[in-house]
């Protein structure tokens, strides 16, 4: 069955260099550096990535960072808490615009 | 749960496991070793005599590479254990690593430990913890092991009950906690006692383990804060794609991805330190193997007599180690051995 998302494509991520090697190389070097142990641990960064993956709803990233956080020793509760952080920020981002809605409504209504 | 053998499962036949590991797998392990100048793989020095004293176990863990369980009756006899002692007495092999099954279920276990201790060997007991509570006759094992300075190495896949029980069976976590407390009471894991209690972590699923240091910190914090337990080191071990774990991989649809992960994570430094280079594995019937995994796949030693009857340390030290696709489990990432990560 044809689908827009194919799990096997995740492993082919590196092949984006085929059409533009220079930019792909720059991106992957940058990507590698971002996830290195720094002021944040590699595990903290992986949990952030998992939350962001849910916020942007990228199925590739969700698979990749579920695996990665588990391999870095996180447990199921920690994974789910990260997803709730993403959901809270997404929900909050919608709701906080309610203030804008209220401002406008109050302005135009008698 | 039954063992694969008792259930008549195809993977209870080692050739069927090997056939599965060979199918569709073009990236040969031996070729990878050749690329880094390690083929044929040779021993460095034989320092560890790892004796599998039987496949009988009080547990039936889902990932068990031995396919051990209460229904397995293979057990090492006193005659074979005597042969082991004779060899240990006449050869400079410093470490005796006793594994199983649950090694303590072998009726000659205590006698063997006493004799090996008299020979001045460092003894390791790969204890599954719950055996200490399985029967009153095992309750004083912590004191017995302490009296003989035996290092205890015990599996605890996770510091949460959910993860541990999912792999090892319902109620195993709680019993393991009690057993570790009993070991602590006997002095194990306590500072300056000289009695080492080391735990083994292996992932509860088709994932590679993370770095040993971080996991050890997590385990130490949780086990001490929540249960007052102290231990020395955490050995992080990768699940090998054989026996019951192989069955899990196939049934859960994780086999291809897991194998590929192991292959992609091949690490030359880990390959340099694989445990078969300093360990000899002895089967319950006295047969010799390069490691406990080869033993379970029935891949016997070549280029040297493959039984205790004709033990020849010189020939064994010169032999070529028999490798196959499952060996990728030892060389992935930070490597894996009975003593944890190797790099
Ligand atoms: S993993 Fe250890 S405790 Fe579990 S069944 Fe196998 S030998 Fe027994
Ligand atoms: S599986 Fe055994 S023979 Fe293969 S690398 Fe590991 S220890 Fe050596």
PDB file of N, CA and C in Angstrom, chain B residues 46-107:
ATOM      1  N   UNK B  46      43.868 -16.914  28.722  1.00  0.00           N
ATOM      2  CA  UNK B  46      42.681 -17.499  29.347  1.00  0.00           C
ATOM      3  C   UNK B  46      42.737 -17.259  30.859  1.00  0.00           C
ATOM      4  N   UNK B  47      41.851 -16.361  31.311  1.00  0.00           N
ATOM      5  CA  UNK B  47      41.870 -15.958  32.722  1.00  0.00           C
ATOM      6  C   UNK B  47      40.606 -16.389  33.462  1.00  0.00           C
ATOM      7  N   UNK B  48      39.553 -16.654  32.681  1.00  0.00           N
ATOM      8  CA  UNK B  48      38.263 -16.952  33.322  1.00  0.00           C
ATOM      9  C   UNK B  48      37.755 -18.324  32.870  1.00  0.00           C
ATOM     10  N   UNK B  49      37.444 -19.139  33.844  1.00  0.00           N
ATOM     11  CA  UNK B  49      36.916 -20.480  33.608  1.00  0.00           C
ATOM     12  C   UNK B  49      35.426 -20.386  33.934  1.00  0.00           C
ATOM     13  N   UNK B  50      34.609 -20.233  32.916  1.00  0.00           N
ATOM     14  CA  UNK B  50      33.180 -20.022  33.165  1.00  0.00           C
ATOM     15  C   UNK B  50      32.423 -21.340  33.013  1.00  0.00           C
ATOM     16  N   UNK B  51      31.916 -21.810  34.141  1.00  0.00           N
ATOM     17  CA  UNK B  51      31.292 -23.135  34.156  1.00  0.00           C
ATOM     18  C   UNK B  51      29.776 -22.990  34.201  1.00  0.00           C
ATOM     19  N   UNK B  52      29.116 -23.536  33.214  1.00  0.00           N
ATOM     20  CA  UNK B  52      27.654 -23.564  33.263  1.00  0.00           C
ATOM     21  C   UNK B  52      27.251 -24.881  33.922  1.00  0.00           C
ATOM     22  N   UNK B  53      26.849 -24.790  35.186  1.00  0.00           N
ATOM     23  CA  UNK B  53      26.641 -26.013  35.970  1.00  0.00           C
ATOM     24  C   UNK B  53      25.253 -26.630  35.774  1.00  0.00           C
ATOM     25  N   UNK B  54      24.475 -26.055  34.860  1.00  0.00           N
ATOM     26  CA  UNK B  54      23.188 -26.683  34.560  1.00  0.00           C
ATOM     27  C   UNK B  54      22.152 -25.683  34.087  1.00  0.00           C
ATOM     28  N   UNK B  55      21.155 -26.191  33.378  1.00  0.00           N
ATOM     29  CA  UNK B  55      20.151 -25.300  32.787  1.00  0.00           C
ATOM     30  C   UNK B  55      18.907 -25.157  33.646  1.00  0.00           C
ATOM     31  N   UNK B  56      18.934 -25.856  34.788  1.00  0.00           N
ATOM     32  CA  UNK B  56      17.764 -25.781  35.665  1.00  0.00           C
ATOM     33  C   UNK B  56      17.709 -24.410  36.337  1.00  0.00           C
ATOM     34  N   UNK B  57      16.510 -23.831  36.386  1.00  0.00           N
ATOM     35  CA  UNK B  57      16.357 -22.519  37.003  1.00  0.00           C
ATOM     36  C   UNK B  57      14.968 -22.421  37.625  1.00  0.00           C
ATOM     37  N   UNK B  58      14.849 -21.622  38.688  1.00  0.00           N
ATOM     38  CA  UNK B  58      13.531 -21.407  39.289  1.00  0.00           C
ATOM     39  C   UNK B  58      12.733 -20.366  38.508  1.00  0.00           C
ATOM     40  N   UNK B  59      13.380 -19.666  37.582  1.00  0.00           N
ATOM     41  CA  UNK B  59      12.691 -18.657  36.769  1.00  0.00           C
ATOM     42  C   UNK B  59      12.658 -19.086  35.301  1.00  0.00           C
ATOM     43  N   UNK B  60      11.843 -18.370  34.536  1.00  0.00           N
ATOM     44  CA  UNK B  60      11.804 -18.597  33.083  1.00  0.00           C
ATOM     45  C   UNK B  60      11.748 -17.224  32.413  1.00  0.00           C
ATOM     46  N   UNK B  61      12.841 -16.487  32.489  1.00  0.00           N
ATOM     47  CA  UNK B  61      12.834 -15.117  31.958  1.00  0.00           C
ATOM     48  C   UNK B  61      12.653 -15.125  30.440  1.00  0.00           C
ATOM     49  N   UNK B  62      11.965 -14.079  29.970  1.00  0.00           N
ATOM     50  CA  UNK B  62      11.610 -14.027  28.546  1.00  0.00           C
ATOM     51  C   UNK B  62      12.811 -13.883  27.625  1.00  0.00           C
ATOM     52  N   UNK B  63      13.916 -13.319  28.139  1.00  0.00           N
ATOM     53  CA  UNK B  63      15.038 -13.036  27.257  1.00  0.00           C
ATOM     54  C   UNK B  63      16.150 -14.079  27.396  1.00  0.00           C
ATOM     55  N   UNK B  64      15.929 -15.117  28.191  1.00  0.00           N
ATOM     56  CA  UNK B  64      17.031 -16.005  28.602  1.00  0.00           C
ATOM     57  C   UNK B  64      17.739 -16.664  27.412  1.00  0.00           C
ATOM     58  N   UNK B  65      19.053 -16.477  27.339  1.00  0.00           N
ATOM     59  CA  UNK B  65      19.799 -17.051  26.215  1.00  0.00           C
ATOM     60  C   UNK B  65      20.112 -18.536  26.452  1.00  0.00           C
ATOM     61  N   UNK B  66      19.882 -18.990  27.675  1.00  0.00           N
ATOM     62  CA  UNK B  66      20.157 -20.386  28.023  1.00  0.00           C
ATOM     63  C   UNK B  66      18.911 -21.256  27.771  1.00  0.00           C
ATOM     64  N   UNK B  67      17.759 -20.592  27.636  1.00  0.00           N
ATOM     65  CA  UNK B  67      16.470 -21.290  27.589  1.00  0.00           C
ATOM     66  C   UNK B  67      16.311 -22.131  28.861  1.00  0.00           C
ATOM     67  N   UNK B  68      16.707 -21.507  29.971  1.00  0.00           N
ATOM     68  CA  UNK B  68      16.652 -22.202  31.266  1.00  0.00           C
ATOM     69  C   UNK B  68      15.235 -22.184  31.831  1.00  0.00           C
ATOM     70  N   UNK B  69      15.020 -23.005  32.835  1.00  0.00           N
ATOM     71  CA  UNK B  69      13.716 -23.028  33.494  1.00  0.00           C
ATOM     72  C   UNK B  69      13.579 -24.243  34.381  1.00  0.00           C
ATOM     73  N   UNK B  70      12.488 -24.304  35.146  1.00  0.00           N
ATOM     74  CA  UNK B  70      12.282 -25.453  36.041  1.00  0.00           C
ATOM     75  C   UNK B  70      12.160 -26.770  35.269  1.00  0.00           C
ATOM     76  N   UNK B  71      11.809 -26.685  33.975  1.00  0.00           N
ATOM     77  CA  UNK B  71      11.632 -27.927  33.215  1.00  0.00           C
ATOM     78  C   UNK B  71      12.929 -28.434  32.569  1.00  0.00           C
ATOM     79  N   UNK B  72      14.048 -27.710  32.782  1.00  0.00           N
ATOM     80  CA  UNK B  72      15.316 -28.182  32.202  1.00  0.00           C
ATOM     81  C   UNK B  72      16.059 -29.040  33.227  1.00  0.00           C
ATOM     82  N   UNK B  73      16.445 -30.211  32.828  1.00  0.00           N
ATOM     83  CA  UNK B  73      17.041 -31.155  33.783  1.00  0.00           C
ATOM     84  C   UNK B  73      18.554 -31.324  33.607  1.00  0.00           C
ATOM     85  N   UNK B  74      19.130 -30.699  32.573  1.00  0.00           N
ATOM     86  CA  UNK B  74      20.572 -30.873  32.342  1.00  0.00           C
ATOM     87  C   UNK B  74      21.344 -30.251  33.507  1.00  0.00           C
ATOM     88  N   UNK B  75      22.187 -31.031  34.136  1.00  0.00           N
ATOM     89  CA  UNK B  75      22.912 -30.530  35.305  1.00  0.00           C
ATOM     90  C   UNK B  75      24.291 -31.176  35.377  1.00  0.00           C
ATOM     91  N   UNK B  76      25.296 -30.416  35.782  1.00  0.00           N
ATOM     92  CA  UNK B  76      26.665 -30.937  35.822  1.00  0.00           C
ATOM     93  C   UNK B  76      26.828 -31.910  36.994  1.00  0.00           C
ATOM     94  N   UNK B  77      27.462 -33.051  36.721  1.00  0.00           N
ATOM     95  CA  UNK B  77      27.637 -34.059  37.769  1.00  0.00           C
ATOM     96  C   UNK B  77      28.853 -33.727  38.640  1.00  0.00           C
ATOM     97  N   UNK B  78      28.930 -34.404  39.759  1.00  0.00           N
ATOM     98  CA  UNK B  78      30.079 -34.218  40.660  1.00  0.00           C
ATOM     99  C   UNK B  78      31.379 -34.644  39.977  1.00  0.00           C
ATOM    100  N   UNK B  79      31.294 -35.670  39.122  1.00  0.00           N
ATOM    101  CA  UNK B  79      32.503 -36.142  38.421  1.00  0.00           C
ATOM    102  C   UNK B  79      33.047 -35.019  37.521  1.00  0.00           C
ATOM    103  N   UNK B  80      32.136 -34.384  36.790  1.00  0.00           N
ATOM    104  CA  UNK B  80      32.578 -33.320  35.873  1.00  0.00           C
ATOM    105  C   UNK B  80      33.112 -32.132  36.670  1.00  0.00           C
ATOM    106  N   UNK B  81      32.446 -31.824  37.777  1.00  0.00           N
ATOM    107  CA  UNK B  81      32.930 -30.720  38.627  1.00  0.00           C
ATOM    108  C   UNK B  81      34.308 -31.056  39.201  1.00  0.00           C
ATOM    109  N   UNK B  82      34.527 -32.337  39.510  1.00  0.00           N
ATOM    110  CA  UNK B  82      35.839 -32.772  40.001  1.00  0.00           C
ATOM    111  C   UNK B  82      36.895 -32.561  38.919  1.00  0.00           C
ATOM    112  N   UNK B  83      36.530 -32.885  37.684  1.00  0.00           N
ATOM    113  CA  UNK B  83      37.456 -32.661  36.562  1.00  0.00           C
ATOM    114  C   UNK B  83      37.820 -31.172  36.475  1.00  0.00           C
ATOM    115  N   UNK B  84      36.802 -30.310  36.647  1.00  0.00           N
ATOM    116  CA  UNK B  84      37.053 -28.862  36.621  1.00  0.00           C
ATOM    117  C   UNK B  84      38.070 -28.492  37.694  1.00  0.00           C
ATOM    118  N   UNK B  85      37.868 -29.036  38.899  1.00  0.00           N
ATOM    119  CA  UNK B  85      38.770 -28.706  40.012  1.00  0.00           C
ATOM    120  C   UNK B  85      40.195 -29.182  39.733  1.00  0.00           C
ATOM    121  N   UNK B  86      40.309 -30.374  39.133  1.00  0.00           N
ATOM    122  CA  UNK B  86      41.645 -30.894  38.823  1.00  0.00           C
ATOM    123  C   UNK B  86      42.361 -29.961  37.848  1.00  0.00           C
ATOM    124  N   UNK B  87      41.616 -29.489  36.859  1.00  0.00           N
ATOM    125  CA  UNK B  87      42.217 -28.580  35.874  1.00  0.00           C
ATOM    126  C   UNK B  87      42.579 -27.248  36.536  1.00  0.00           C
ATOM    127  N   UNK B  88      41.670 -26.758  37.382  1.00  0.00           N
ATOM    128  CA  UNK B  88      41.937 -25.474  38.053  1.00  0.00           C
ATOM    129  C   UNK B  88      43.149 -25.572  38.976  1.00  0.00           C
ATOM    130  N   UNK B  89      43.339 -26.759  39.581  1.00  0.00           N
ATOM    131  CA  UNK B  89      44.458 -26.940  40.507  1.00  0.00           C
ATOM    132  C   UNK B  89      45.798 -26.944  39.779  1.00  0.00           C
ATOM    133  N   UNK B  90      45.779 -27.343  38.515  1.00  0.00           N
ATOM    134  CA  UNK B  90      47.055 -27.509  37.799  1.00  0.00           C
ATOM    135  C   UNK B  90      47.301 -26.418  36.744  1.00  0.00           C
ATOM    136  N   UNK B  91      46.399 -25.457  36.633  1.00  0.00           N
ATOM    137  CA  UNK B  91      46.589 -24.392  35.636  1.00  0.00           C
ATOM    138  C   UNK B  91      46.397 -23.027  36.283  1.00  0.00           C
ATOM    139  N   UNK B  92      47.150 -22.055  35.787  1.00  0.00           N
ATOM    140  CA  UNK B  92      47.073 -20.707  36.375  1.00  0.00           C
ATOM    141  C   UNK B  92      45.907 -19.910  35.779  1.00  0.00           C
ATOM    142  N   UNK B  93      44.707 -20.385  36.050  1.00  0.00           N
ATOM    143  CA  UNK B  93      43.511 -19.646  35.606  1.00  0.00           C
ATOM    144  C   UNK B  93      42.889 -19.061  36.877  1.00  0.00           C
ATOM    145  N   UNK B  94      42.959 -17.742  37.059  1.00  0.00           N
ATOM    146  CA  UNK B  94      42.621 -17.171  38.381  1.00  0.00           C
ATOM    147  C   UNK B  94      41.126 -17.081  38.734  1.00  0.00           C
ATOM    148  N   UNK B  95      40.251 -17.030  37.719  1.00  0.00           N
ATOM    149  CA  UNK B  95      38.844 -16.749  38.027  1.00  0.00           C
ATOM    150  C   UNK B  95      37.926 -17.917  37.660  1.00  0.00           C
ATOM    151  N   UNK B  96      37.062 -18.295  38.590  1.00  0.00           N
ATOM    152  CA  UNK B  96      36.056 -19.328  38.329  1.00  0.00           C
ATOM    153  C   UNK B  96      34.689 -18.651  38.352  1.00  0.00           C
ATOM    154  N   UNK B  97      34.034 -18.647  37.207  1.00  0.00           N
ATOM    155  CA  UNK B  97      32.765 -17.935  37.043  1.00  0.00           C
ATOM    156  C   UNK B  97      31.665 -19.000  36.911  1.00  0.00           C
ATOM    157  N   UNK B  98      30.802 -19.077  37.931  1.00  0.00           N
ATOM    158  CA  UNK B  98      29.792 -20.152  37.948  1.00  0.00           C
ATOM    159  C   UNK B  98      28.454 -19.612  37.496  1.00  0.00           C
ATOM    160  N   UNK B  99      27.917 -20.216  36.442  1.00  0.00           N
ATOM    161  CA  UNK B  99      26.661 -19.720  35.890  1.00  0.00           C
ATOM    162  C   UNK B  99      25.703 -20.877  35.649  1.00  0.00           C
ATOM    163  N   UNK B 100      24.513 -20.561  35.138  1.00  0.00           N
ATOM    164  CA  UNK B 100      23.499 -21.583  34.888  1.00  0.00           C
ATOM    165  C   UNK B 100      22.546 -21.090  33.818  1.00  0.00           C
ATOM    166  N   UNK B 101      21.277 -21.388  33.994  1.00  0.00           N
ATOM    167  CA  UNK B 101      20.440 -21.733  35.093  1.00  0.00           C
ATOM    168  C   UNK B 101      20.699 -20.961  36.389  1.00  0.00           C
ATOM    169  N   UNK B 102      20.114 -21.513  37.429  1.00  0.00           N
ATOM    170  CA  UNK B 102      20.411 -21.020  38.768  1.00  0.00           C
ATOM    171  C   UNK B 102      21.477 -21.961  39.317  1.00  0.00           C
ATOM    172  N   UNK B 103      22.747 -21.521  39.346  1.00  0.00           N
ATOM    173  CA  UNK B 103      23.838 -22.443  39.694  1.00  0.00           C
ATOM    174  C   UNK B 103      23.654 -23.085  41.065  1.00  0.00           C
ATOM    175  N   UNK B 104      22.992 -22.336  41.970  1.00  0.00           N
ATOM    176  CA  UNK B 104      22.838 -22.841  43.344  1.00  0.00           C
ATOM    177  C   UNK B 104      21.926 -24.074  43.385  1.00  0.00           C
ATOM    178  N   UNK B 105      21.183 -24.330  42.312  1.00  0.00           N
ATOM    179  CA  UNK B 105      20.308 -25.506  42.285  1.00  0.00           C
ATOM    180  C   UNK B 105      21.082 -26.792  41.992  1.00  0.00           C
ATOM    181  N   UNK B 106      22.320 -26.638  41.546  1.00  0.00           N
ATOM    182  CA  UNK B 106      23.142 -27.830  41.366  1.00  0.00           C
ATOM    183  C   UNK B 106      23.454 -28.377  42.764  1.00  0.00           C
ATOM    184  N   UNK B 107      23.162 -29.665  43.031  1.00  0.00           N
ATOM    185  CA  UNK B 107      23.314 -30.188  44.393  1.00  0.00           C
ATOM    186  C   UNK B 107      24.755 -30.152  44.910  1.00  0.00           C
TER     187      UNK B 107
END
